[in-house]
Short mmCIF file of C-alpha atoms in Angstrom, two decimals:
data_model
loop_
_atom_site.label_atom_id
_atom_site.label_comp_id
_atom_site.label_asym_id
_atom_site.label_seq_id
_atom_site.Cartn_x
_atom_site.Cartn_y
_atom_site.Cartn_z
CA UNK A 8 28.22 53.30 10.37
CA UNK A 9 30.64 52.13 7.67
CA UNK A 10 34.05 53.72 8.12
CA UNK A 11 36.16 54.71 5.12
CA UNK A 12 38.78 52.12 6.08
CA UNK A 13 36.30 49.21 6.46
CA UNK A 14 36.67 46.19 4.18
CA UNK A 15 33.59 44.05 3.36
CA UNK A 16 33.59 40.59 4.91
CA UNK A 17 35.35 38.24 2.50
CA UNK A 18 37.52 40.94 0.94
CA UNK A 19 41.33 40.74 0.97
CA UNK A 20 43.99 43.29 1.83
CA UNK A 21 47.70 42.64 1.15
CA UNK A 22 50.49 44.85 2.44
CA UNK A 23 54.14 44.52 3.37
CA UNK A 24 55.07 40.87 3.83
CA UNK A 25 51.81 39.41 2.48
CA UNK A 26 51.87 41.63 -0.63
CA UNK A 27 55.47 40.56 -1.34
CA UNK A 28 54.65 36.91 -0.70
CA UNK A 29 51.62 37.05 -3.02
CA UNK A 30 53.74 38.53 -5.81
CA UNK A 31 56.49 35.91 -5.31
CA UNK A 32 53.97 33.02 -5.41
CA UNK A 33 52.44 34.38 -8.61
CA UNK A 34 55.85 34.96 -10.25
CA UNK A 35 57.09 31.44 -9.42
CA UNK A 36 53.85 29.95 -10.73
CA UNK A 37 53.96 31.94 -13.97
CA UNK A 38 57.55 30.81 -14.56
CA UNK A 39 56.62 27.14 -14.05
CA UNK A 40 53.70 27.39 -16.48
CA UNK A 41 55.71 29.26 -19.10
CA UNK A 42 58.54 26.71 -18.85
CA UNK A 43 55.94 24.03 -19.57
CA UNK A 44 54.65 25.85 -22.68
CA UNK A 45 51.42 27.28 -21.27
CA UNK A 46 49.86 30.48 -22.62
CA UNK A 47 48.48 33.01 -20.16
CA UNK A 48 44.89 34.23 -20.26
CA UNK A 49 43.05 36.83 -18.18
CA UNK A 50 39.28 36.51 -18.53
CA UNK A 51 36.69 39.28 -17.95
CA UNK A 52 35.39 39.95 -14.45
CA UNK A 53 31.86 39.61 -15.86
CA UNK A 54 30.36 36.48 -17.40
CA UNK A 55 27.06 35.26 -18.84
CA UNK A 56 27.85 31.59 -18.31
CA UNK A 57 28.81 31.05 -14.66
CA UNK A 58 25.88 28.68 -14.04
CA UNK A 59 27.82 26.10 -16.05
CA UNK A 60 30.27 25.95 -13.14
CA UNK A 61 28.45 27.11 -10.01
CA UNK A 62 25.07 27.06 -8.35
CA UNK A 63 22.89 30.15 -8.66
CA UNK A 64 23.12 30.91 -4.93
CA UNK A 65 26.92 31.16 -5.13
CA UNK A 66 26.91 33.93 -7.74
CA UNK A 67 27.08 37.69 -7.34
CA UNK A 68 24.50 38.58 -9.97
CA UNK A 69 24.26 41.72 -12.10
CA UNK A 70 22.46 43.00 -15.21
CA UNK A 71 24.05 44.30 -18.41
CA UNK A 72 22.87 47.34 -20.43
CA UNK A 73 20.28 45.15 -22.21
CA UNK A 74 18.98 43.88 -18.85
CA UNK A 75 20.42 40.39 -19.43
CA UNK A 76 21.57 38.26 -16.50
CA UNK A 77 25.30 38.12 -15.82
CA UNK A 78 27.54 37.58 -12.81
CA UNK A 79 30.94 38.41 -11.44
CA UNK A 80 33.40 35.69 -12.37
CA UNK A 81 32.84 32.97 -9.77
CA UNK A 82 34.97 30.32 -11.48
CA UNK A 83 37.72 30.54 -14.09
CA UNK A 84 37.90 27.02 -15.54
CA UNK A 85 34.80 26.88 -17.73
CA UNK A 86 35.22 30.49 -18.88
CA UNK A 87 38.83 29.88 -19.94
CA UNK A 88 37.94 26.85 -22.07
CA UNK A 89 34.76 28.40 -23.48
CA UNK A 90 36.65 31.52 -24.60
CA UNK A 91 39.59 29.56 -26.01
CA UNK A 92 37.35 27.22 -28.01
CA UNK A 93 34.67 29.65 -29.14
CA UNK A 94 36.21 33.12 -29.26
CA UNK A 95 39.99 32.75 -29.64
CA UNK A 96 39.71 29.54 -31.69
CA UNK A 97 43.31 28.89 -30.75
CA UNK A 98 45.24 25.70 -31.46
CA UNK A 99 47.02 25.99 -28.11
CA UNK A 100 45.97 23.26 -25.66
CA UNK A 101 47.54 24.64 -22.46
CA UNK A 102 46.43 27.81 -20.66
CA UNK A 103 47.10 29.35 -17.26
CA UNK A 104 45.58 32.23 -15.32
CA UNK A 105 46.33 34.30 -12.22
CA UNK A 106 43.16 36.08 -11.15
CA UNK A 107 40.51 36.29 -8.44
CA UNK A 108 37.03 34.82 -8.45
CA UNK A 109 34.07 36.13 -6.48
CA UNK A 110 31.32 34.32 -4.58
CA UNK A 111 28.16 35.53 -2.91
CA UNK A 112 27.79 37.62 -0.81
CA UNK A 113 31.25 39.30 -0.97
CA UNK A 114 33.91 36.60 -1.00
CA UNK A 115 37.11 37.24 -2.96
CA UNK A 116 39.24 34.15 -3.75
CA UNK A 117 42.62 34.61 -5.43
CA UNK A 118 43.58 31.67 -7.63
CA UNK A 119 46.42 30.47 -9.82
CA UNK A 120 45.34 27.75 -12.21
CA UNK A 121 45.60 26.00 -15.52
CA UNK A 122 43.44 24.09 -17.97
CA UNK A 123 44.65 21.52 -20.51
CA UNK A 124 42.56 20.51 -23.52
CA UNK A 125 42.72 16.72 -23.94
CA UNK A 126 45.02 16.66 -20.93
CA UNK A 127 46.08 13.62 -18.92
CA UNK A 128 45.31 13.67 -15.22
CA UNK A 129 48.58 12.07 -14.13
CA UNK A 130 50.52 14.79 -15.98
CA UNK A 131 48.26 17.42 -14.41
CA UNK A 132 49.01 16.12 -10.91
CA UNK A 133 52.74 15.97 -11.62
CA UNK A 134 52.71 19.60 -12.79
CA UNK A 135 50.71 20.61 -9.71
CA UNK A 136 53.24 18.77 -7.49
CA UNK A 137 56.14 20.49 -9.28
CA UNK A 138 54.54 23.85 -8.48
CA UNK A 139 54.11 22.85 -4.85
CA UNK A 140 57.81 21.90 -4.75
CA UNK A 141 58.84 25.22 -6.30
CA UNK A 142 56.82 26.99 -3.60
CA UNK A 143 58.62 24.91 -0.91
CA UNK A 144 55.40 23.18 0.13
CA UNK A 145 55.00 19.51 1.05
CA UNK A 146 51.24 18.91 1.10
CA UNK A 147 49.30 15.65 1.28
CA UNK A 148 47.76 14.43 -1.98
CA UNK A 149 44.21 13.08 -1.69
CA UNK A 150 42.59 11.33 -4.66
CA UNK A 151 38.84 10.76 -5.02
CA UNK A 152 36.31 9.96 -7.73
CA UNK A 153 33.03 11.85 -7.78
CA UNK A 154 31.35 9.07 -9.79
CA UNK A 155 31.78 6.66 -6.88
CA UNK A 156 29.64 8.79 -4.57
CA UNK A 157 26.99 9.12 -7.30
CA UNK A 158 27.01 5.36 -7.87
CA UNK A 159 26.68 4.64 -4.15
CA UNK A 160 23.59 6.85 -4.11
CA UNK A 161 22.17 4.93 -7.08
CA UNK A 162 22.96 1.46 -5.70
CA UNK A 163 21.84 2.04 -2.10
CA UNK A 164 19.22 3.99 -0.18
CA UNK A 165 21.81 5.97 1.76
CA UNK A 166 20.99 9.66 2.21
CA UNK A 167 23.14 12.59 1.17
CA UNK A 168 23.55 13.50 4.83
CA UNK A 169 24.95 10.07 5.75
CA UNK A 170 27.29 10.18 2.75
CA UNK A 171 28.56 13.64 3.67
CA UNK A 172 29.17 12.54 7.27
CA UNK A 173 30.57 9.16 6.13
CA UNK A 174 28.26 7.48 8.64
CA UNK A 175 30.08 4.19 9.30
CA UNK A 176 27.15 2.81 11.29
CA UNK A 177 25.01 2.99 8.16
CA UNK A 178 27.83 1.90 5.83
CA UNK A 179 28.53 -1.23 7.91
CA UNK A 180 25.18 -2.72 6.90
CA UNK A 181 26.53 -3.31 3.36
CA UNK A 182 29.76 -5.33 3.19
CA UNK A 183 31.22 -3.74 0.05
CA UNK A 184 30.31 -0.24 1.22
CA UNK A 185 31.96 -0.79 4.59
CA UNK A 186 35.14 -1.93 2.82
CA UNK A 187 34.92 1.03 0.45
CA UNK A 188 34.76 3.42 3.39
CA UNK A 189 38.05 2.09 4.77
CA UNK A 190 40.05 2.44 1.54
CA UNK A 191 42.97 4.71 2.31
CA UNK A 192 46.11 3.56 0.46
CA UNK A 193 47.00 1.93 -2.84
CA UNK A 194 47.34 -1.52 -1.22
CA UNK A 195 43.62 -1.35 -0.43
CA UNK A 196 42.91 -1.44 -4.17
CA UNK A 197 44.67 -4.74 -4.87
CA UNK A 198 41.51 -6.87 -4.66
CA UNK A 199 38.36 -5.22 -6.07
CA UNK A 200 36.29 -8.37 -6.41
CA UNK A 201 33.86 -7.51 -3.59
CA UNK A 202 32.55 -4.37 -5.27
CA UNK A 203 29.65 -4.02 -7.73
CA UNK A 204 30.92 -3.73 -11.29
CA UNK A 205 30.26 0.02 -11.72
CA UNK A 206 32.10 0.78 -8.46
CA UNK A 207 34.93 -1.56 -9.42
CA UNK A 208 35.38 0.25 -12.74
CA UNK A 209 35.72 3.63 -11.03
CA UNK A 210 38.14 2.29 -8.42
CA UNK A 211 40.19 0.82 -11.26
CA UNK A 212 40.57 4.33 -12.70
CA UNK A 213 42.08 5.51 -9.40
CA UNK A 214 44.32 2.44 -9.32
CA UNK A 215 45.61 3.09 -12.85
CA UNK A 216 46.20 6.77 -12.10
CA UNK A 217 48.22 6.00 -8.98
CA UNK A 218 50.36 3.49 -10.89
CA UNK A 219 51.63 6.42 -13.01
CA UNK A 220 52.57 8.53 -9.99
CA UNK A 221 55.62 8.46 -7.72
CA UNK A 222 53.84 10.57 -5.11
CA UNK A 223 52.45 9.18 -1.86
CA UNK A 224 48.67 9.46 -1.88
CA UNK A 225 45.69 9.18 0.41
CA UNK A 226 42.68 7.60 -1.31
CA UNK A 227 39.24 8.86 -0.28
CA UNK A 228 36.64 7.21 -2.55
CA UNK A 229 33.69 8.51 -0.53
CA UNK A 230 34.88 12.10 -0.18
CA UNK A 231 31.73 14.12 -0.89
CA UNK A 232 32.34 17.08 -3.20
CA UNK A 233 29.40 18.99 -4.64
CA UNK A 234 30.83 20.05 -8.02
CA UNK A 235 28.97 21.21 -11.09
CA UNK A 236 31.62 20.17 -13.60
CA UNK A 237 34.22 17.69 -12.31
CA UNK A 238 32.84 14.41 -13.61
CA UNK A 239 35.36 11.74 -12.61
CA UNK A 240 38.61 11.46 -10.71
CA UNK A 241 39.66 14.59 -8.87
CA UNK A 242 42.28 15.42 -6.25
CA UNK A 243 43.27 17.84 -3.53
CA UNK A 244 46.61 18.98 -2.09
CA UNK A 245 46.31 20.11 1.52
CA UNK A 246 48.46 20.85 4.57
CA UNK A 247 47.15 20.76 8.16
CA UNK A 248 43.55 20.70 6.85
CA UNK A 249 44.22 23.79 4.73
CA UNK A 250 43.31 23.29 1.07
CA UNK A 251 46.16 24.46 -1.16
CA UNK A 252 45.08 23.14 -4.54
CA UNK A 253 42.34 21.17 -6.25
CA UNK A 254 42.14 19.64 -9.70
CA UNK A 255 40.45 17.01 -11.80
CA UNK A 256 38.87 16.10 -15.10
CA UNK A 257 35.73 17.43 -16.79
CA UNK A 258 34.25 18.00 -20.25
CA UNK A 259 33.34 21.06 -22.32
CA UNK A 260 31.54 20.46 -25.62
CA UNK A 261 32.37 16.75 -25.25
CA UNK A 262 36.10 17.59 -25.09
CA UNK A 263 38.08 16.21 -22.15
CA UNK A 264 39.75 18.87 -20.01
CA UNK A 265 42.06 18.50 -17.03
CA UNK A 266 43.16 21.32 -14.78
CA UNK A 267 43.78 22.60 -11.29
CA UNK A 268 43.56 25.75 -9.17
CA UNK A 269 45.89 26.86 -6.42
CA UNK A 270 44.28 28.84 -3.60
CA UNK A 271 46.73 31.72 -3.29
CA UNK A 272 45.48 33.06 0.03
CA UNK A 273 45.78 29.62 1.68
CA UNK A 274 49.33 29.29 0.34
CA UNK A 275 50.17 32.72 1.78
CA UNK A 276 48.73 31.60 5.13
CA UNK A 277 50.86 28.42 5.24
CA UNK A 278 54.07 30.06 3.99
CA UNK A 279 53.62 33.01 6.34
CA UNK A 280 53.55 30.85 9.46
#
């Protein structure tokens, strides 16, 4: 029996303190974005193009009146840029959104995020850190590069499973890979001579990014993230293993985009403790 007060698994209910906290987080975020000359956008709940961002199994799929495939919005980033470039045809380069996304089978994820056309990743991280400061949060910043994991797979015979588990027993059989696995701080990037040239080039990108930041970072070059659209350096802010925000760089129509999303429900959890 399903009772009238039951909520599907993955659904969210806010009341009292959590409802107030959610509204405060969203208001602070909107103020930060507006003070930095962002325009707000609210995209439709339904989309024809979610496979550009997510895997088919992650989508809650529907049919429109012409029996065409569509899905509930599972990701905001690609939709925001696609609509700005193709439908709005706006000259504005900076957009923010405060809206939920939905994943199969019934998961509701509230997000606050932004996308910057031809943006710079160091500026994106600084803005993300400013927002964390305004929300009185002091998370750890982790920086990775998805191309490094892809290159390791190309240059070695290491399996996806061993990469995901960061199997040091397997990594230790290759000198440069063992050293790569132990990179943790910016000092570990001073000498890159041991690495194959493609790996060295991608580590150099992390090194250059960090040189433009005044934030302490943890470097995780072999962090395995299964993204559809981040195509280079990306980062995460987290506290006590709780992910608060994630951002990075990607391309739409050969245009460089940088952006990030804040996971509102995780922020509520941390601030409510």
